[in-house]
XYZ file of C-alpha atoms in Angstrom:
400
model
C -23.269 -19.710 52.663
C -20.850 -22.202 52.049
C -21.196 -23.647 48.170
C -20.638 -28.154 46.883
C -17.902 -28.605 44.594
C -19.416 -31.641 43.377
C -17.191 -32.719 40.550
C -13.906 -31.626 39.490
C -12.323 -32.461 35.916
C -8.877 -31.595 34.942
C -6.553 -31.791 32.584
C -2.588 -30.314 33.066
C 1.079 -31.107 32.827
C -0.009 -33.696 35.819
C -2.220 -36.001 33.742
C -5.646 -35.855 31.710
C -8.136 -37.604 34.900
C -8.475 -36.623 38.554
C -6.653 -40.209 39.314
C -3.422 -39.055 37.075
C -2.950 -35.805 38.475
C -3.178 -37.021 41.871
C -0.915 -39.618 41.484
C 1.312 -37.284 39.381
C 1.159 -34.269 42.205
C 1.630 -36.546 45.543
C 4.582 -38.862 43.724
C 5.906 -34.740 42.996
C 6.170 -35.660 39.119
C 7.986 -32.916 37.002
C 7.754 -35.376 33.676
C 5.212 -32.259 32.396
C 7.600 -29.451 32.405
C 9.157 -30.065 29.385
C 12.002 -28.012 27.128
C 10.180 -26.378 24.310
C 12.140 -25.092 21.246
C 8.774 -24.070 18.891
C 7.157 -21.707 21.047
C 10.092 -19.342 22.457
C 11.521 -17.222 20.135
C 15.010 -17.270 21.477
C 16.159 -19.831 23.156
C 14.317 -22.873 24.186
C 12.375 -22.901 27.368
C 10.396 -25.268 29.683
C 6.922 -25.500 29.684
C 4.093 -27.017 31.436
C 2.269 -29.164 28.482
C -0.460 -31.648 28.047
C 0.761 -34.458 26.177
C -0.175 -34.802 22.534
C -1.433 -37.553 23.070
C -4.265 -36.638 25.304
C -6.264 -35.258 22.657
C -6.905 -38.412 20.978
C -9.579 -38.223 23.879
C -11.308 -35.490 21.801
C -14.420 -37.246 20.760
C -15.065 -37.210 16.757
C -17.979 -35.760 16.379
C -17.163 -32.713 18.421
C -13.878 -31.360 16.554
C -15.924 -28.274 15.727
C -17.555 -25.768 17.777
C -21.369 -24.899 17.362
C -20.471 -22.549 14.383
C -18.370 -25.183 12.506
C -15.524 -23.639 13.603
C -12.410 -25.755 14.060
C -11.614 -26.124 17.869
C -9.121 -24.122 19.690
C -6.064 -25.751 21.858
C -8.104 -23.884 24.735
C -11.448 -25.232 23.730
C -10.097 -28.695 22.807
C -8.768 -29.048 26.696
C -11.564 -27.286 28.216
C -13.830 -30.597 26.460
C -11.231 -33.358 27.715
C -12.157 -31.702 31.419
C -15.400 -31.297 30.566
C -16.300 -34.727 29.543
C -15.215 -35.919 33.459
C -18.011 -34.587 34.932
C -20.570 -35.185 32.189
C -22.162 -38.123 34.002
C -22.327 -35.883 37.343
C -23.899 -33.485 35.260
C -26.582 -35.477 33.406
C -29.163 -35.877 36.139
C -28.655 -32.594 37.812
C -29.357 -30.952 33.940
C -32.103 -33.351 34.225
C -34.056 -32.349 37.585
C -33.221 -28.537 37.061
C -33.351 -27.671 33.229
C -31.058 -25.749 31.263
C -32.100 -22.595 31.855
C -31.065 -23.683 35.402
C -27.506 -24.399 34.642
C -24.735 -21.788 34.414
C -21.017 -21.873 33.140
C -18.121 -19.354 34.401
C -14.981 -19.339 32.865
C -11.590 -17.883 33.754
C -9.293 -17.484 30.976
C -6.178 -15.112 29.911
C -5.445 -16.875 26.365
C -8.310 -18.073 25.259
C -8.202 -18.702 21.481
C -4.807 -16.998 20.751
C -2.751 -20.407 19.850
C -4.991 -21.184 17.045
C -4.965 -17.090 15.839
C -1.164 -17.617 16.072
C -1.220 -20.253 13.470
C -3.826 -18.662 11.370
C -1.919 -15.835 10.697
C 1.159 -17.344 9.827
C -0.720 -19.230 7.596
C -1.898 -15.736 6.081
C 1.087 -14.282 6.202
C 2.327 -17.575 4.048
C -0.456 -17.925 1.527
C -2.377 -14.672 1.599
C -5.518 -16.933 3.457
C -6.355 -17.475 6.817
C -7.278 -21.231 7.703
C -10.942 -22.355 5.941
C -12.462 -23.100 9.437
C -10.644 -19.646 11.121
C -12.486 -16.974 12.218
C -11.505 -13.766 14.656
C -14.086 -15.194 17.568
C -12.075 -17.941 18.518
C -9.583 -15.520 20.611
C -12.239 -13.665 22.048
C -12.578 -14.425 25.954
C -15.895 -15.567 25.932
C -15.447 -18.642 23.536
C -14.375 -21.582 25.728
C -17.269 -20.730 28.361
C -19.676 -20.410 25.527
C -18.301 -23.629 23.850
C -18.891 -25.389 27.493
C -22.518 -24.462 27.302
C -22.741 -25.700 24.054
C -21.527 -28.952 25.042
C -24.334 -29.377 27.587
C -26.918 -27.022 26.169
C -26.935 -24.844 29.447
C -28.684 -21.533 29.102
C -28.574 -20.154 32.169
C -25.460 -17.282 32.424
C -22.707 -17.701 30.383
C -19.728 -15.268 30.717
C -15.913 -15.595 31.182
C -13.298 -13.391 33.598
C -9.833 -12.588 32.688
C -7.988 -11.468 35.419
C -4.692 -12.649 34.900
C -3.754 -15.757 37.147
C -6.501 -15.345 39.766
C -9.454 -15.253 36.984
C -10.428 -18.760 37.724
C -10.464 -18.638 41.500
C -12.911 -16.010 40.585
C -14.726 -17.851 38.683
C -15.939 -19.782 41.667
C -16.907 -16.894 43.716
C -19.003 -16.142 40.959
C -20.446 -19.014 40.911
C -21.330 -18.883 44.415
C -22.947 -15.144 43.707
C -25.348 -16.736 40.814
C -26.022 -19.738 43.442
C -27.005 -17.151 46.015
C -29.250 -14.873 43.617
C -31.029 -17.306 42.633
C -30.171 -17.124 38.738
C -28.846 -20.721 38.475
C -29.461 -24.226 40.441
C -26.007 -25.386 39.133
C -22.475 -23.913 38.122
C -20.302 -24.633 35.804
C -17.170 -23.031 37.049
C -13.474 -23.002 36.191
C -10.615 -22.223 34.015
C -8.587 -23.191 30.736
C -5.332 -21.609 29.661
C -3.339 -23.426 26.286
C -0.083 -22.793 25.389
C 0.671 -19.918 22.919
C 3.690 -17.742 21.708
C 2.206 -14.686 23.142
C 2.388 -15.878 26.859
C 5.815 -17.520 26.939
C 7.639 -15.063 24.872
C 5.585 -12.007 26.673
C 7.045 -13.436 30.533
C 10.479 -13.429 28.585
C 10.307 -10.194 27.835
C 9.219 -9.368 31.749
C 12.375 -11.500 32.586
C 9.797 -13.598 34.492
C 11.144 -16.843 33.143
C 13.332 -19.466 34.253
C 16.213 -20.653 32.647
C 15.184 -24.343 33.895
C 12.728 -26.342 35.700
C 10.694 -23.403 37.886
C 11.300 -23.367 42.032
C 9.274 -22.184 44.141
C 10.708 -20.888 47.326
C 14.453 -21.933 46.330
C 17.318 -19.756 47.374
C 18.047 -19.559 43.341
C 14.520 -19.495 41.910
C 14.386 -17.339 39.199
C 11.532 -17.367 37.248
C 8.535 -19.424 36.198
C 7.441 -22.009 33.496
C 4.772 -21.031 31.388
C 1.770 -24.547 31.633
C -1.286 -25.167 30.486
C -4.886 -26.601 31.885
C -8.339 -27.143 32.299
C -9.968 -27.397 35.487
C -13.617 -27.233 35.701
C -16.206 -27.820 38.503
C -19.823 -28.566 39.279
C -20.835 -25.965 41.491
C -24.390 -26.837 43.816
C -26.004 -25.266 46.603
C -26.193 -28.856 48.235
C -24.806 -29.564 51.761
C -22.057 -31.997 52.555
C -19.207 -33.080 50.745
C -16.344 -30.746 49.786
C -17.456 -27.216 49.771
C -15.962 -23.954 49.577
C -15.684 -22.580 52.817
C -14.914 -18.920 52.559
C -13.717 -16.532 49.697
C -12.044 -13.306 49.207
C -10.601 -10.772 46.873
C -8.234 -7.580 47.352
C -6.697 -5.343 45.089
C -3.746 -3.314 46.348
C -2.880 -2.035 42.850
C 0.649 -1.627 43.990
C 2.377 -2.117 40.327
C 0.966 -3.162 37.036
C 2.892 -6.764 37.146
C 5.105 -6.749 40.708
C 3.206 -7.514 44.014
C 3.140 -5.696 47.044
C 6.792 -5.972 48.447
C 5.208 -6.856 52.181
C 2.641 -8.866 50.595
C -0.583 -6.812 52.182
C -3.170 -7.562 49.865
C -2.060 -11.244 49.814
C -2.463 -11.292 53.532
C -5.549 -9.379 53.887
C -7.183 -11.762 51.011
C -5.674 -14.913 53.316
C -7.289 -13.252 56.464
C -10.593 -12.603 55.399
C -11.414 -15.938 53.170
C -10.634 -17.425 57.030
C -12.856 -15.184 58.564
C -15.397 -16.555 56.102
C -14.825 -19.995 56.897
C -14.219 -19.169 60.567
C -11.109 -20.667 61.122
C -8.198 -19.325 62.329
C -4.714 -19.318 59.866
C -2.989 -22.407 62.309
C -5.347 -24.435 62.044
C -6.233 -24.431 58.160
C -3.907 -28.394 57.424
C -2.677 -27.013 53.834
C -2.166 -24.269 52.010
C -1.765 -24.441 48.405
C 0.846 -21.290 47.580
C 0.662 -19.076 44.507
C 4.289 -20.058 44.651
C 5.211 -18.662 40.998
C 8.985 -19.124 41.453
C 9.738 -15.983 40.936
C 12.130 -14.026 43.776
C 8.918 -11.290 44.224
C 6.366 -13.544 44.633
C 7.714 -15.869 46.949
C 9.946 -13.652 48.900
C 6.054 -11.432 49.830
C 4.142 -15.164 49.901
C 5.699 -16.418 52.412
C 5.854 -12.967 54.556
C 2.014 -13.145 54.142
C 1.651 -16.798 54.667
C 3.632 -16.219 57.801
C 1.511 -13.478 59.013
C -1.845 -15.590 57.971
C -1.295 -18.972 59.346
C 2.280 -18.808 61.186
C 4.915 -21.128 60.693
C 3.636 -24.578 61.462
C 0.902 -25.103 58.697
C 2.304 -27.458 55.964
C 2.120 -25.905 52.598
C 3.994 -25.306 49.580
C 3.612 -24.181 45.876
C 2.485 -27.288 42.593
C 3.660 -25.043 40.098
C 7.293 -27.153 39.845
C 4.943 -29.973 38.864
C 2.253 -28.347 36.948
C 4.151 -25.219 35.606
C 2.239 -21.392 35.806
C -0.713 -22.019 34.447
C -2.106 -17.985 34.165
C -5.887 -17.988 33.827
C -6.683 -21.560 34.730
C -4.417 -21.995 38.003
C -6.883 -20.708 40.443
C -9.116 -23.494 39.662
C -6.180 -25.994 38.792
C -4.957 -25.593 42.581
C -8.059 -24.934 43.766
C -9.182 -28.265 42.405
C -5.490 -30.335 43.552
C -7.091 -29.034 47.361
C -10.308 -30.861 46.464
C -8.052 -34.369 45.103
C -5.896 -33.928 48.214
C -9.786 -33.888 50.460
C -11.115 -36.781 48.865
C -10.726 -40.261 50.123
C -10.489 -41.638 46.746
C -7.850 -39.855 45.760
C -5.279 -38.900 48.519
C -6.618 -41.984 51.104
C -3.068 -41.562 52.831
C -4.237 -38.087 53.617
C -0.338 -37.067 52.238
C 0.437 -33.112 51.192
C 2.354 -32.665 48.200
C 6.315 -31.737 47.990
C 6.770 -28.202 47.123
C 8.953 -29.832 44.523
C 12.085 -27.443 43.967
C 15.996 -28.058 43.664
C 15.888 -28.350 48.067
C 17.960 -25.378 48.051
C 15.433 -23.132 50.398
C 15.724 -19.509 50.902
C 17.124 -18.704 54.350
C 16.244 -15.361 53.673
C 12.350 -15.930 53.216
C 9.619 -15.559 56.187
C 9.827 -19.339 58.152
C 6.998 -21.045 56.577
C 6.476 -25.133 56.875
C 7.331 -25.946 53.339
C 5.956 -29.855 52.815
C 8.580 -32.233 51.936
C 7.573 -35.455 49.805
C 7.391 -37.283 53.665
C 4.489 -34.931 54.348
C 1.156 -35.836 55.925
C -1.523 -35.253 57.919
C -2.985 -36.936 60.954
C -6.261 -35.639 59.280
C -6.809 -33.875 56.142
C -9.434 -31.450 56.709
C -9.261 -27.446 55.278
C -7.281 -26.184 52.908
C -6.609 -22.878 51.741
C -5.006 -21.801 47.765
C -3.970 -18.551 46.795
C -3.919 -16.863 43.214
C -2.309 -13.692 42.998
C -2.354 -11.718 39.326
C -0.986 -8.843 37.605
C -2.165 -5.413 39.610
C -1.892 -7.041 42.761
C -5.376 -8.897 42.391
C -5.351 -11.245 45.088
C -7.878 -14.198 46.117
C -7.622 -16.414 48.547
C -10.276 -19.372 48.501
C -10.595 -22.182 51.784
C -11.797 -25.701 50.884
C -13.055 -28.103 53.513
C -14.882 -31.064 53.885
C -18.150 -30.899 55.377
C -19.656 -33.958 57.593
């Protein structure tokens, strides 16, 4: 069965409210990738972040978790996207109960900022932080602080996959919708910042030396971002809804993807066997689009071989930056913003913002341009791809 995405909060490079980000991502803002000197350490890099600012947001009384812990960078952004769909939430926690409600979380980083600057506090002054303690970087923190914040009690568990954990997150969600162990779904992802990411892609010479882009002829690397994106996940009819799902593994190198890209396009062809809809007809696709000359060299082979080369689509990662464990539900959620009449009322499809020199060498795909609609904005498709060559490809429509 098709599942209701509901609600969608986010926070990114983009903005800290569904409006922002939309009006960040379709004007093709790069204002969030940003040259960062603290967190490399060689030379500076750019990064996707979430202004400082945004976290005066952070309401008081909810600086520390449930165990008086000081709040991590992750959990601190997974509460500005949380608090969006609060109201959504409210009566829906109401009619079902918490034992009802459930909370998935995809994650790579988790706590690991805050452990950062805990131990070089130890390693300064012999003590770790007074509010520190080792469970903040585990993986299952900023799902468990979620439930916290709304006292669900239904499952709680996180997935770390790499960059397609969140996308999984909502299949998940759709398996505890159709076993009957939850009414409602709290589903997403929420990556922060930290030393260990953007000095770990150095080291896999997986970095760009500027502004990531995706698809350009000299692309060479991506920029490690940042973001929550969360969803309210209901077995309700209508709306936007996810239309069709699916995962691959072709375990074809621990961190390089398949040079042909054949568990990208078997992941592409089956979530549109799900949704029954053939690859031309899906209006967008939403590309993994890393920047990187693997990636997008086998992307668009696969996106060729999916949907042809007519569909519009294009990679937000030169607005948003990479943003690991929560970009399967950060894109996933920019195809639910670019479905909803609010939000996108122009139905327009977002640049794949790059230096405009394109790869003559890739597979011809219909990269979108910042002149780039639709007579009608109907399907969309996003891809996550991750370390191992785990692949899922998720389709988002709106249902009449």
């Amino acid at each position: 069965m098709s599942i209701c995405l509901k609600d969608f909060g986010v926070v990114c490079a983009l903005g800290d409210s569904k409006a922002a980000v939309a009006a960040g991502l379709l004007k093709g803002s790069r204002d969030g990738l940003v040259l960062d000197s603290q967190l490399p350490n060689a030379e500076p890099q750019y990064v996707g972040r979430v202004a400082d600012s945004t976290f005066d947001k952070i309401v008081a009384n909810m600086s520390l978790d449930s165990k008086g812990q000081t709040l991590s960078r992750n959990d601190k952004l997974g509460q500005l996207a949380y608090l969006q769909i609060a109201d959504t939430l409210a009566p829906l926690l109401a009619e079902f109960g918490q034992q009802r409600i459930a909370v998935v979380i995809g994650t790579s980083t988790s706590g690991i900022e805050y452990g950062e600057q805990a131990l070089k506090q130890k390693i300064a002054t012999g003590e770790y932080p007074e509010n520190y303690h080792y469970r903040m970087q585990e993986m299952g923190t900023t799902a468990q602080f979620i439930a916290d914040l709304c006292q669900a009690k239904g499952p709680v568990y996180s997935l770390s996959t790499a960059c397609s954990s969140s996308g999984k997150a909502l299949v998940s969600a759709q398996a505890l919708l159709d076993a009957d162990l939850a009414d409602v779904v709290i589903a997403g992802g929420v990556d922060s910042l930290a030393k260990l990411t953007v000095n770990g892609f150095k080291a896999l010479a997986s970095t760009a030396t500027a502004q990531s882009n995706p698809f350009s002829a000299d692309r060479d690397g991506i920029n490690i971002g940042e973001a929550a994106a969360l969803f309210i996940v209901t077995k309700e009819q209508g709306g936007i809804q996810l239309l069709g799902a699916a995962e691959t593994s072709d375990a074809h190198h621990l961190s390089a993807p398949h040079p042909e890209g054949e568990g990208a396009l078997r992941a592409m062809q089956a979530a549109l066997a799900e949704a029954n809809l053939q690859g031309e007809k899906i209006d967008y696709v939403n590309l993994h689009g890393t920047g990187t000359p693997k990636n997008d060299d086998m992307e668009a082979k696969a996106m060729f071989n999916a949907c042809g080369s007519k569909v519009l689509c294009g990679s937000t990662k030169g607005m948003t930056g990479h943003t690991l464990g929560a970009a399967g539900a950060l894109e996933a959620g920019i195809c639910w913003l670019l479905l909803n009449d609010e939000y996108n009322p122009l139905n327009k499809v977002p640049a794949n913002v790059s230096d405009g020199e394109l790869d003559s060498s890739l597979a011809v795909i219909n990269l979108a341009d910042a002149n780039s609609t639709t007579a009608k904005l109907q399907t969309c498709m996003s891809n996550s791809f991750a370390f191992g060559g785990n692949n899922i490809s998720l389709v988002i429509g709106k249902q009449q």
